[in-house]
CSV table of C-alpha atoms in Angstrom, one decimal:
chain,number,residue,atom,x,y,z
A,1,UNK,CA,2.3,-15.7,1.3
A,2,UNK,CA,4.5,-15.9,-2.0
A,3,UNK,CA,2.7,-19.3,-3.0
A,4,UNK,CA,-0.9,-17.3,-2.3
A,5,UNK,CA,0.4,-14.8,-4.7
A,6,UNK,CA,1.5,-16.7,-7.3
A,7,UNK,CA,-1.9,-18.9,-6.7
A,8,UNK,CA,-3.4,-15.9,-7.1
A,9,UNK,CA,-1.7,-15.0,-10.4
A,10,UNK,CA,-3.0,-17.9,-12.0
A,11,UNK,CA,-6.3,-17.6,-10.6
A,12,UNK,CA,-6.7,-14.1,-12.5
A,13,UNK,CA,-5.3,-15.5,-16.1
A,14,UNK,CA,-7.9,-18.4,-16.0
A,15,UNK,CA,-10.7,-15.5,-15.6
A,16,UNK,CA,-9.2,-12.5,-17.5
A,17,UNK,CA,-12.3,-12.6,-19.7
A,18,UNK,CA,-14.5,-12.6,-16.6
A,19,UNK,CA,-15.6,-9.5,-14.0
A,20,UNK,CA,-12.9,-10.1,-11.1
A,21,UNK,CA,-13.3,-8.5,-8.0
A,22,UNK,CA,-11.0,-7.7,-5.4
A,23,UNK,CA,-13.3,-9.0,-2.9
A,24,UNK,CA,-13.3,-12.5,-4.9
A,25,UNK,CA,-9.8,-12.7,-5.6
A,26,UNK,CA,-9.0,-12.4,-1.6
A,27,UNK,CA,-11.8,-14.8,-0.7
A,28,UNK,CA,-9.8,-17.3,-3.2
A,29,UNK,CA,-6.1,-16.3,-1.5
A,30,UNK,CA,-8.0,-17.0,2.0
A,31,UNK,CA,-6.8,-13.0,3.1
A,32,UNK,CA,-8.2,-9.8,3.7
A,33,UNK,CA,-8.7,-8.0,0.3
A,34,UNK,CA,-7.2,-5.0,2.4
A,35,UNK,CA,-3.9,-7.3,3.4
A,36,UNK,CA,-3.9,-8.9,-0.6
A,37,UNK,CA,-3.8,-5.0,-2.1
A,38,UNK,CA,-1.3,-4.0,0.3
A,39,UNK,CA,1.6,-6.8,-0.1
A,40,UNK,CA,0.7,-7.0,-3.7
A,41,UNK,CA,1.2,-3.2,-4.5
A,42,UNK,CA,4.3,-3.0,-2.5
A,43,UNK,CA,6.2,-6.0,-4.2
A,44,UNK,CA,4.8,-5.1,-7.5
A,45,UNK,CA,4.6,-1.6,-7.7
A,46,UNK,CA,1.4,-1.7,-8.9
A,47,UNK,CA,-2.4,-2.1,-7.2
A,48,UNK,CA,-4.3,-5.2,-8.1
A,49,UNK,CA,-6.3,-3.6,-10.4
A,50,UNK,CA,-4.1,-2.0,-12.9
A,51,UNK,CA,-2.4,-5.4,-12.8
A,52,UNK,CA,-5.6,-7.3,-14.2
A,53,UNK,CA,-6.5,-3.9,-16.9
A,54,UNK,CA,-2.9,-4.0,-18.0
A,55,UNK,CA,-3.3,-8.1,-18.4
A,56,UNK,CA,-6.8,-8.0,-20.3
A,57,UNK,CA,-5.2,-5.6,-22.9
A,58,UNK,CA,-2.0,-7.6,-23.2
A,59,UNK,CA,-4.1,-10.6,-23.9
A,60,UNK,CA,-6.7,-8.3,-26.0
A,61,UNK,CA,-3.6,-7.0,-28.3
A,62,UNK,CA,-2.8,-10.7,-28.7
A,63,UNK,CA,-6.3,-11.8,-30.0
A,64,UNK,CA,-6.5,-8.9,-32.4
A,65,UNK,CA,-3.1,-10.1,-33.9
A,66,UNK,CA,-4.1,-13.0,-34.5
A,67,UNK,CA,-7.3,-11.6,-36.3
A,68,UNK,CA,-10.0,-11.7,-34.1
A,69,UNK,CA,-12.7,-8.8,-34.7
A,70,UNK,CA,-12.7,-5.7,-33.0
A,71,UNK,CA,-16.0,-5.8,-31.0
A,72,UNK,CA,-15.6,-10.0,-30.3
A,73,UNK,CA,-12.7,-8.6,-28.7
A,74,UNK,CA,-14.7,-5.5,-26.9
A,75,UNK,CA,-17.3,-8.1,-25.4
A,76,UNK,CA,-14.6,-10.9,-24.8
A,77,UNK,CA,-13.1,-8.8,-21.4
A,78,UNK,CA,-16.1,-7.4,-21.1
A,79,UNK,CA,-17.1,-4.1,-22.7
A,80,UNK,CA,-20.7,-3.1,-23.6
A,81,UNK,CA,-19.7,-0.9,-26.2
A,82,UNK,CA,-17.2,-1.2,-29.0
A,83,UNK,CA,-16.4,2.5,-28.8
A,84,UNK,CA,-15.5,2.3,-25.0
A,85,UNK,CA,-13.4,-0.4,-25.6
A,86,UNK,CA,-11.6,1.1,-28.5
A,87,UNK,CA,-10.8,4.3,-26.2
A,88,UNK,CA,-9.4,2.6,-23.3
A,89,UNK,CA,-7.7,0.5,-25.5
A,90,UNK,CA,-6.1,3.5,-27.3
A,91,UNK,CA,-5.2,5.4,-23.5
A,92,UNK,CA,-3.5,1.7,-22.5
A,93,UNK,CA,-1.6,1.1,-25.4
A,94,UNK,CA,-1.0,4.7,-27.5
A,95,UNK,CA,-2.7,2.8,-30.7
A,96,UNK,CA,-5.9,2.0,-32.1
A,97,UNK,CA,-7.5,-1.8,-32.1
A,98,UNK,CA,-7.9,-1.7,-35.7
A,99,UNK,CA,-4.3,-0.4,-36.1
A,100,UNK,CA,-3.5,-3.8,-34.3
A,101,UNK,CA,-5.0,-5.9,-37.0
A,102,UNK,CA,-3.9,-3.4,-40.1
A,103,UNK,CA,-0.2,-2.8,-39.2
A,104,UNK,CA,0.8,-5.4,-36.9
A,105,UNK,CA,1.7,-3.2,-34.2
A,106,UNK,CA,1.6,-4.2,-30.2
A,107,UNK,CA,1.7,-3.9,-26.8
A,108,UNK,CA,2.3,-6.9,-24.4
A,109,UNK,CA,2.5,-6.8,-20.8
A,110,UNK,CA,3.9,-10.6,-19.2
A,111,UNK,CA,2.3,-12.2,-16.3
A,112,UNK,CA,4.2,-11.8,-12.9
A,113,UNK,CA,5.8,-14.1,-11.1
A,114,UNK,CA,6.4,-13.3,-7.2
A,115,UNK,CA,10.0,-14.5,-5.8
A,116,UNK,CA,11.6,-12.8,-2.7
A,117,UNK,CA,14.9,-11.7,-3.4
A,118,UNK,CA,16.7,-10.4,-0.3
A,119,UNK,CA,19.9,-8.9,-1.0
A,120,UNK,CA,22.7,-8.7,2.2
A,121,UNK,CA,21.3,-11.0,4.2
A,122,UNK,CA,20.4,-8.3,6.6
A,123,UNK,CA,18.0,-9.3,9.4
A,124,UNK,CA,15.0,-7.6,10.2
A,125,UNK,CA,14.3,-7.4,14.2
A,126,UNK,CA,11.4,-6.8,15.0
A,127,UNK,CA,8.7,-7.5,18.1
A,128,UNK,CA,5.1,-8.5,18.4
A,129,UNK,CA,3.3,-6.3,20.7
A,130,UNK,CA,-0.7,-6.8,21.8
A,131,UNK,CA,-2.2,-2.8,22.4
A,132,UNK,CA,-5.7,-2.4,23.7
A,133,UNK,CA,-7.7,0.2,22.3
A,134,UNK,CA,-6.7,4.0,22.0
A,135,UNK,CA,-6.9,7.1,20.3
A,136,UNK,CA,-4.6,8.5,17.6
A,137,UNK,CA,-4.9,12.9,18.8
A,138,UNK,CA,-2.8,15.4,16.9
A,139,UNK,CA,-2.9,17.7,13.7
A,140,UNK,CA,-3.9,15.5,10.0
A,141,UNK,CA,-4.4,16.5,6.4
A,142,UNK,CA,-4.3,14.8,3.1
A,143,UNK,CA,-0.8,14.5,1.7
A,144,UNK,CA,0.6,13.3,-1.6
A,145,UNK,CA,1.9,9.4,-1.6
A,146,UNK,CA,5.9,9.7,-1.7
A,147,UNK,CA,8.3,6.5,-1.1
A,148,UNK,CA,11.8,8.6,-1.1
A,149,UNK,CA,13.4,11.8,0.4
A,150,UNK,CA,11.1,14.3,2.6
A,151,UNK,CA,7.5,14.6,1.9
A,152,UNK,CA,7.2,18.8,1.7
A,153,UNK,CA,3.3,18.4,2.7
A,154,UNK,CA,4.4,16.3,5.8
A,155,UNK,CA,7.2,18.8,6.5
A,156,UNK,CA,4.7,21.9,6.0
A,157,UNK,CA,2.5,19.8,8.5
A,158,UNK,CA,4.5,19.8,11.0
A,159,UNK,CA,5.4,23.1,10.8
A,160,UNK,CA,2.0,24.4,11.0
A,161,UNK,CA,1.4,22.7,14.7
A,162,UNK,CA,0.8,25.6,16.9
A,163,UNK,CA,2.6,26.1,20.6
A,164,UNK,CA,-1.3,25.2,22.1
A,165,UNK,CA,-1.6,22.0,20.0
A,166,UNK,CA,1.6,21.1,20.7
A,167,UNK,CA,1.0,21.7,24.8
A,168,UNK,CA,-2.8,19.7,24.3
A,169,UNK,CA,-1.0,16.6,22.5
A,170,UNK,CA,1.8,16.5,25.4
A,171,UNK,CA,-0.6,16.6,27.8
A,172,UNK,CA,-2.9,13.9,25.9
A,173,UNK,CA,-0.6,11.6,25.6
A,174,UNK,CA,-0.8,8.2,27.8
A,175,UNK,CA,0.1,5.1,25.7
A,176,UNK,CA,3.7,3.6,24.2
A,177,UNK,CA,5.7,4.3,23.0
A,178,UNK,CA,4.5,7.9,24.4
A,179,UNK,CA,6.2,10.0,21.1
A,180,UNK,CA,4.8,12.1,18.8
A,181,UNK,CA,4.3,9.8,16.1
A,182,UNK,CA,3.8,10.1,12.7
A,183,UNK,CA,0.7,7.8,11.5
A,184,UNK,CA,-0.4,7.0,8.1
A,185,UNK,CA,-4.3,5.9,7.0
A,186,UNK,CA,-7.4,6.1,4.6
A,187,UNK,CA,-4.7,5.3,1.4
A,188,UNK,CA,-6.6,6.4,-2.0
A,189,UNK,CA,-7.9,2.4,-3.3
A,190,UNK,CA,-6.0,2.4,-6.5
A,191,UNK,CA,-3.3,4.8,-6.2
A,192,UNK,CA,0.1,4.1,-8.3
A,193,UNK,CA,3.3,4.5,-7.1
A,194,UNK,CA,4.3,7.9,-6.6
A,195,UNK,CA,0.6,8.6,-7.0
A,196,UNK,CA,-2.3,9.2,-5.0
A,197,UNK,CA,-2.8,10.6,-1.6
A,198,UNK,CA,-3.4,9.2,1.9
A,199,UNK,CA,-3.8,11.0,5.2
A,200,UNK,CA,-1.0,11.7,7.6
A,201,UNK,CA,-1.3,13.0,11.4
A,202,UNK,CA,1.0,14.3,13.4
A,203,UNK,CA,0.2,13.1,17.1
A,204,UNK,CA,0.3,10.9,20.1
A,205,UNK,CA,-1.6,8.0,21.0
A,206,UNK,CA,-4.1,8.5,24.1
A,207,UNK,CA,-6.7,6.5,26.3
A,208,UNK,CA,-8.2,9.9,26.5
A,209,UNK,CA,-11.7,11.0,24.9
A,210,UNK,CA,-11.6,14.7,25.8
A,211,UNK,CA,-9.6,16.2,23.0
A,212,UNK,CA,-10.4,19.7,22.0
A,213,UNK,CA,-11.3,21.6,18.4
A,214,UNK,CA,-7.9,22.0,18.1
A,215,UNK,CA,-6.8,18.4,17.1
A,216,UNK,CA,-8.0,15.3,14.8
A,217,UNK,CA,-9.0,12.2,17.1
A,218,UNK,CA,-9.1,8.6,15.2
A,219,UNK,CA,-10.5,6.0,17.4
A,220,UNK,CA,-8.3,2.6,16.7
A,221,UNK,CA,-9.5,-0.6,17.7
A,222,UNK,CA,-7.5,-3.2,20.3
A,223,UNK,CA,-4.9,-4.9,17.9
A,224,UNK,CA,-1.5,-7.0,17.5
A,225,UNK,CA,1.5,-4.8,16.2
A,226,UNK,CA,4.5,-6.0,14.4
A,227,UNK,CA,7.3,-3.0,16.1
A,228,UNK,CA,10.7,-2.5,13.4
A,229,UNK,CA,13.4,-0.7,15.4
A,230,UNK,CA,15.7,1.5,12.7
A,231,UNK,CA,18.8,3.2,13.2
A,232,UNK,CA,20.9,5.0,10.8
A,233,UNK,CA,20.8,7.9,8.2
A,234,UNK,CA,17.1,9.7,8.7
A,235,UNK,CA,14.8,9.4,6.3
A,236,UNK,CA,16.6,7.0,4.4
A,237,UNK,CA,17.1,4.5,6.4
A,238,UNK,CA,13.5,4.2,7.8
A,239,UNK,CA,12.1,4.7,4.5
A,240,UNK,CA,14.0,1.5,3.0
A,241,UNK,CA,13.2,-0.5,6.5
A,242,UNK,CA,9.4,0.5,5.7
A,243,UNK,CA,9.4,-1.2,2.5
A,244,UNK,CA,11.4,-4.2,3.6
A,245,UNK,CA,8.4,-5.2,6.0
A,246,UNK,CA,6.3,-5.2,3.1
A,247,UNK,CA,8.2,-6.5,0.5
A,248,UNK,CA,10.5,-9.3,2.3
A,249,UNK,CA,9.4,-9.7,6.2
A,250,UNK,CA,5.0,-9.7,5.5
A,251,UNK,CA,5.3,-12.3,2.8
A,252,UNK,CA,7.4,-14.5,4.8
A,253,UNK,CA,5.3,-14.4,8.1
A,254,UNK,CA,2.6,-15.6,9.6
A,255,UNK,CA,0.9,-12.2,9.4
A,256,UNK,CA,-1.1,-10.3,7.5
A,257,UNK,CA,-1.7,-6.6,7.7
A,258,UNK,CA,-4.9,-5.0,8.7
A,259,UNK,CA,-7.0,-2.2,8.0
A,260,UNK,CA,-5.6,0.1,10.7
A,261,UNK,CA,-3.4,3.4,11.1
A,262,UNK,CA,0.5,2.6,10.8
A,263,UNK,CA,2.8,4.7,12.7
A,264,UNK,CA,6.7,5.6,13.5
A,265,UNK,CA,8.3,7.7,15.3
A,266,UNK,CA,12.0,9.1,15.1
A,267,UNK,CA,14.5,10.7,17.5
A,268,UNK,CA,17.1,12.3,16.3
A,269,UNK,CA,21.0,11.3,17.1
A,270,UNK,CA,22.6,14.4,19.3
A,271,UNK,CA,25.6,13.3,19.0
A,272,UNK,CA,25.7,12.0,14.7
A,273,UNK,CA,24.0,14.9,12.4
A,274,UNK,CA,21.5,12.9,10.2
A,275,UNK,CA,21.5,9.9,12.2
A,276,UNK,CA,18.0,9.0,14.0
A,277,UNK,CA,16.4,5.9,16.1
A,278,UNK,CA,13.1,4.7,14.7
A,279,UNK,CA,10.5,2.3,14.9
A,280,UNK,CA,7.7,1.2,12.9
A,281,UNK,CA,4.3,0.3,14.1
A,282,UNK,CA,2.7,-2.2,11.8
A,283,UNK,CA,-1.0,-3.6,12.5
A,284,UNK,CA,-1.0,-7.3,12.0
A,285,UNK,CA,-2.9,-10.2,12.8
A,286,UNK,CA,-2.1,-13.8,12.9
A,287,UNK,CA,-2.7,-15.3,9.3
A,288,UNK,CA,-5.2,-18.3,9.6
């Protein structure tokens, strides 16, 4: 997957100056756009598309250094209108286009280069595990996006499941790894880091369609799951495992992720205080 990446860098300088979809630039990387958005944002930091803005204006700031006019500029990475160029330009880079050209001020943003540094030499285990179809059942609400420490919306979440719920999901629930799981979906398209919301449910996984008023359902289709067991200091340690499989174990496999709910679950270690067992549910599929 790096050499897609890096393919797919190059493939976005040679049409900065052109409308690039998201849709296009998968179809050229031979991967789902959803798969493409996903690895890229988690070893960049960044989505797709803030990439390719932040690269037109780097390349815009260099044109009007070297004295090409304001609205050849505007119409060369494709605005209509010289004055909505000149505004974005100004939110991008904290200076005007013609203050480019007059003062010889800039802005430059480099072109990436994706290489997989793995520090440790820690192994990831991990299984592949085929599920048929089944229903995710328990309590959901939007949450903000957060990478480190506890999520307070996820915490207030789970504090808000009622003693009925809580009976209903128990009762509901049918399919492994049979816990209440923690499952993750519907990710805002171009959120930054740290930005953003997605929804989070609090629930178990069921062949059952009967579910009451009192919980979410979300139907999820028959698919192929990449399962990271983690054990050590809770959240920390599953946190930091969650971003490995993104960062160094997806790249390097013969997988791609797919447009499906991820889950975990965690149990708590009786016998260390902050210790926990984990594992992560990615939805995969085999990489053509």
């Amino acid at each position: 997957m790096l050499k897609e990446l890096n393919e797919v860098i190059e493939f976005i300088e040679d049409h900065l100056t052109e409308e690039l979809s998201l849709e296009s630039i998968a179809e050229y990387a031979g991967v789902s756009d959803y798969h493409l958005r996903t690895v890229f944002f988690h070893l960049s930091g960044m989505t797709l598309s803030e990439y390719i803005k932040n690269r037109k204006f780097s390349e815009a700031n260099k044109d009007l250094l070297q004295g090409e006019r304001v609205t050849d500029v505007a119409f060369k990475y494709g605005y209509q209108s010289l004055d909505g160029f000149t505004r974005a330009f100004k939110s991008w880079s904290g200076f005007l286009p013609s203050e480019v050209q007059k003062t010889g001020v800039s802005k430059s943003f480099p072109k990436l280069s994706f290489v997989i540094s793995v520090k440790g030499g820690n192994a990831m285990e991990y299984k592949i595990v085929e599920q048929p179809a089944f229903n995710l059942v328990g309590v959901s609400k939007r949450v903000p996006m957060q990478f480190e420490g506890v999520n307070n919306a996820i915490l207030e979440l789970a504090q808000s499941i009622t003693e009925d719920q809580r009976k209903e999901m128990h009762a509901l629930k049918n399919m492994e790894p049979r816990q209440i799981v923690n499952a993750s979906y519907d990710s805002d398209t171009n959120f930054m880091k740290e930005e953003g919301s997605l929804t989070h449910l609090i629930g178990v996984l069921t062949t059952h369609e009967d579910v009451s008023g009192l919980l979410t359902k979300v139907p999820v289709e028959a698919s192929t799951w990449a399962v990271f067991p983690v054990e050590g200091p809770f959240p920390a340690a599953l946190q930091d495992t969650t971003a490995r499989t993104y960062s160094e174990w997806l790249p390097a496999s013969d997988y791609e992720v797919v447009n499906l709910p991820s889950f975990s679950f965690t149990k708590m270690d009786s016998d260390k205080e902050g210790y926990a067992y984990s594992e992560i549910w990615m939805p995969v599929r085999k990489r053509v």
